[in-house]
Amino acid sequence: MKTYCPTYIAWFIGVLFIASCANKQPSDSISPVDYVNPYIGTISHMLVPTYPTVHLPLSMLRVYPERRESVDDVIKGLPVIVTSHRGSSAFNINPYSGNMQKLFPVKNYSYDLEKIAPYRYSVYLDEEQVEVDFAPSHQSAVYAISFDNTNENTLVVNTRNGTLCYDENSLFGYQEINGGPTKVYLYLETLQTPLIAGSIESGTINANRKQVEGKDEAIGLSFKEKLINIRYGISFISVEQAKKNLQREINTYSVDEIATIGRNIWNETLSKIEVKGGSKNAKTVFYTSLYRTYERMICLSEDGRYYSGIDNQVHDDNGIPFYTDDWIWDTYRATHPLRILIEEEKEIDMINSHIRMAQQSPENWMPTFPEVTGDSHRMNSNHGVALIWDAYYKGIRGFDLEEAYEACKGAITEKSLLPWKRTPNTEIDIFYQEKGYYPALKANEPEYLKEVNRGEKRQSVAVTLGTAYDYWCLSQIAKELKIEEEYQYFLKGSYYYRNLYNPETAFFHPKDKEGKFIEPFDYRFSGGQGARDYYDENNGWVYRWDVPHNVADLIHLMGLPENFVKNLDQTFREPLGRGKSEFYAQLPDHTGNVGQFSMANEPCLHIPYLYNYAGQPWKTQKRIRTLLKQWFRNDLMGMPGDEDGGGMTTFVVFSAMGFYPVTPGSPTYNIGSPQFNYVKMKLSNGHIFEVEAKNNSEYNKYIQSATLNGVSWNKPWFNHADLMKGGKLILEMGEKPNYKWGSALENVPPSAEPIVPSLTETRQ
């Protein structure tokens, strides 16, 4: 029975021995974690950069230097805990060298000699002349802070917004997150005993006051020593639990010891996928991408209990660890499918966590964007249903499918489909259920529905297409549960994208409530900021392809596979239509462009693989290699857009291995073009799946022939079952395309359902 997570009880005993032997390894050996470069993408092209996060896989404690981008000249104190991958943090530690300074709750530090690994952080605060060394565990961490100055040295710990109290070498308290009610608790102790401790008032320490409360209050600890050793635990339950977490995980002040344990954990985790061949830069991008997929979800179980931001209560986990912090709009596409392959037990725990969150909500609705503070209901659609069906159809058990179905059905049919809103159905949601599309407003027509988010708008096409996919997932679960009437109802709804298809233009085109296409219309620029009146973050060129559950029907709508390929080609070739400054002023999320294709945004990730469905897989092979080379690089700008905690980097992991799950909920993988000569994946069931690309190189990117488990393979896809039973995909690579390999239309990847026109008559 699991009492806290990650579950490392038996493993932890053994890792101490491994740690003791770590220094005996050859100095020139390179482990997977050595390839990780947390600085990749820390300068953003347009929006939010990546953050060089120091943490153990899927752990509650995460830290990174607090700054906007890696080019910032200062950092704001030393981090204690990051509560969100987008920059929200709690507490910080501020060293002051010497006793002649005025003390402030937060200090900006000039810094140099910064080194960041997933398991360790060090930096030199050059103006303050302080060396910092840090290593995390799952719910606790250690700091070593060395002062060059021989005079009295001080640490100032800031509340930000909460309380702190000092008593007998320990500092403890809590901070409210985002204004409450969620709190993160801190218990911190020092090896050295301070000369004086107390509140910071008028720039000095008041030893008569040991407790502070409020915004930007602080406690100061002054020491005679040049080296100050700190260890601390954190909790979302209580100060007492934070202390228990520390005592359970760390019994030393040695940064080296904790960093060695962390390094071994990361190597064990990243070694689940082994790659050979390819350049060092390619390996760096690959393992950095894999490391980023472990930034979330995070495990909140603490000795068998956890805090839930859904109902703001502490619950027993009953032996099943509780996870949260999942931006499902991004992660359902590839992050969760990857976890099914190599972290099945954790994926089961995560699915159970989603079901628990639904049970804890007043309406039993599956969460949309669960975070530590609760369900933030960001973006559009409710793709939690995809996690459920994808896992179940791929053979994952250990959760209640019927309970999950009811929670997903409620979130999709009872909760409004309006983006960024948590409200019951509105009149346009009822319209959707009756007419089969989300109605749009004409250009400059004022919004009359008070529930609509004024910044996010209706996103009528994006909502219609996304919900059609969600309906398909619901239909498949209903079929499995033998609920025939609901299966037929949701199957019919899975074709609602047809109601917005404009046969004259071959685009998905918004309609008003009278059923008329909005005119005039520009598929690049209509829809206002972010095209959100009709689409979301991306324009009509991107959402033209947002039917992942039924690509065959999309080809049917476009007439012929040749038309489909022509339209795909034009997506990668269509000019921006404006200067970059004007284009990105309206569409700042639509970056990483190749024509109108946006490598920087998750709705595009499956698009390069769609050539496989139309008999031209060589174009998929070309596109994948080109896109990986252009946009994912070992440098500060090597990430084309918002990474979203693994939502984008899992595309890199899959694509570099040579295959990708185009349709979560379908147990199939599309074959692309692997970057490496050899890939070995250790599956959760103990089997091994290998991909060998013979004669592979930067230029030899085209598949000439293939075998799967020793049998000649002429399909640009394979089944999940073929992967999970272990085996080997061997690809013979060449410099020029083999236009015949995988091109037969009878061998294209299967779509989720056959074309059933009788089910899809538009109801108007």
Coordinates of C-alpha atoms in Angstrom, one line a residue, residues 39 54 63-66 75-80 92-97 107 109-117 119-136 141-148 154-155 226-230 232 253 255-256 259:
Y39 CA 18.6 26.5 -20.5
V54 CA 15.4 21.9 -10.6
V63 CA 12.6 25.6 -8.0
Y64 CA 14.3 27.8 -10.5
P65 CA 16.0 31.2 -10.4
E66 CA 13.3 33.8 -10.2
I75 CA 17.6 37.2 -9.8
K76 CA 15.1 37.9 -6.9
G77 CA 16.5 36.1 -3.9
L78 CA 17.0 32.3 -3.7
P79 CA 14.0 30.1 -4.5
V80 CA 12.3 27.9 -2.0
N92 CA 12.6 33.1 -0.9
I93 CA 15.9 33.4 0.9
N94 CA 18.0 36.5 0.7
P95 CA 21.7 36.4 1.8
Y96 CA 23.4 39.6 3.0
S97 CA 27.1 39.6 3.4
K107 CA 16.8 41.7 -2.8
Y109 CA 21.1 40.0 -6.9
S110 CA 23.7 40.3 -9.6
Y111 CA 24.9 36.8 -10.4
D112 CA 27.5 34.8 -12.3
L113 CA 28.9 31.2 -12.6
E114 CA 25.4 29.8 -12.6
K115 CA 25.1 26.0 -13.1
I116 CA 21.8 24.2 -13.4
A117 CA 21.1 20.5 -13.7
Y119 CA 19.1 17.8 -9.6
R120 CA 21.3 20.7 -8.6
Y121 CA 21.6 24.5 -8.7
S122 CA 24.6 26.7 -7.9
V123 CA 25.3 30.4 -8.5
Y124 CA 27.7 33.1 -7.3
L125 CA 26.1 36.3 -6.2
D126 CA 29.0 38.4 -7.3
E127 CA 28.3 41.8 -5.8
E128 CA 27.3 40.2 -2.5
Q129 CA 30.2 37.7 -2.7
V130 CA 28.1 34.7 -1.8
E131 CA 28.3 31.2 -3.2
V132 CA 25.1 29.2 -3.3
D133 CA 24.6 25.4 -3.7
F134 CA 21.3 23.7 -3.7
A135 CA 19.8 20.2 -4.2
P136 CA 16.2 19.0 -4.0
A141 CA 15.8 20.4 -0.1
V142 CA 19.2 21.5 1.2
Y143 CA 21.1 24.7 0.7
A144 CA 24.8 25.5 1.4
I145 CA 25.4 29.3 1.4
S146 CA 29.0 30.4 1.6
F147 CA 30.0 34.0 2.4
D148 CA 33.4 35.4 1.4
T154 CA 22.5 37.4 7.4
L155 CA 19.7 35.4 5.8
K226 CA 30.9 32.0 6.7
L227 CA 29.1 28.8 5.7
I228 CA 25.4 28.4 6.5
N229 CA 23.7 25.1 5.9
I230 CA 20.0 25.0 5.5
Y232 CA 13.7 22.5 4.7
Y253 CA 23.0 19.0 5.4
V255 CA 24.2 19.1 -0.8
D256 CA 26.5 16.5 -2.5
A259 CA 22.4 15.8 -5.4

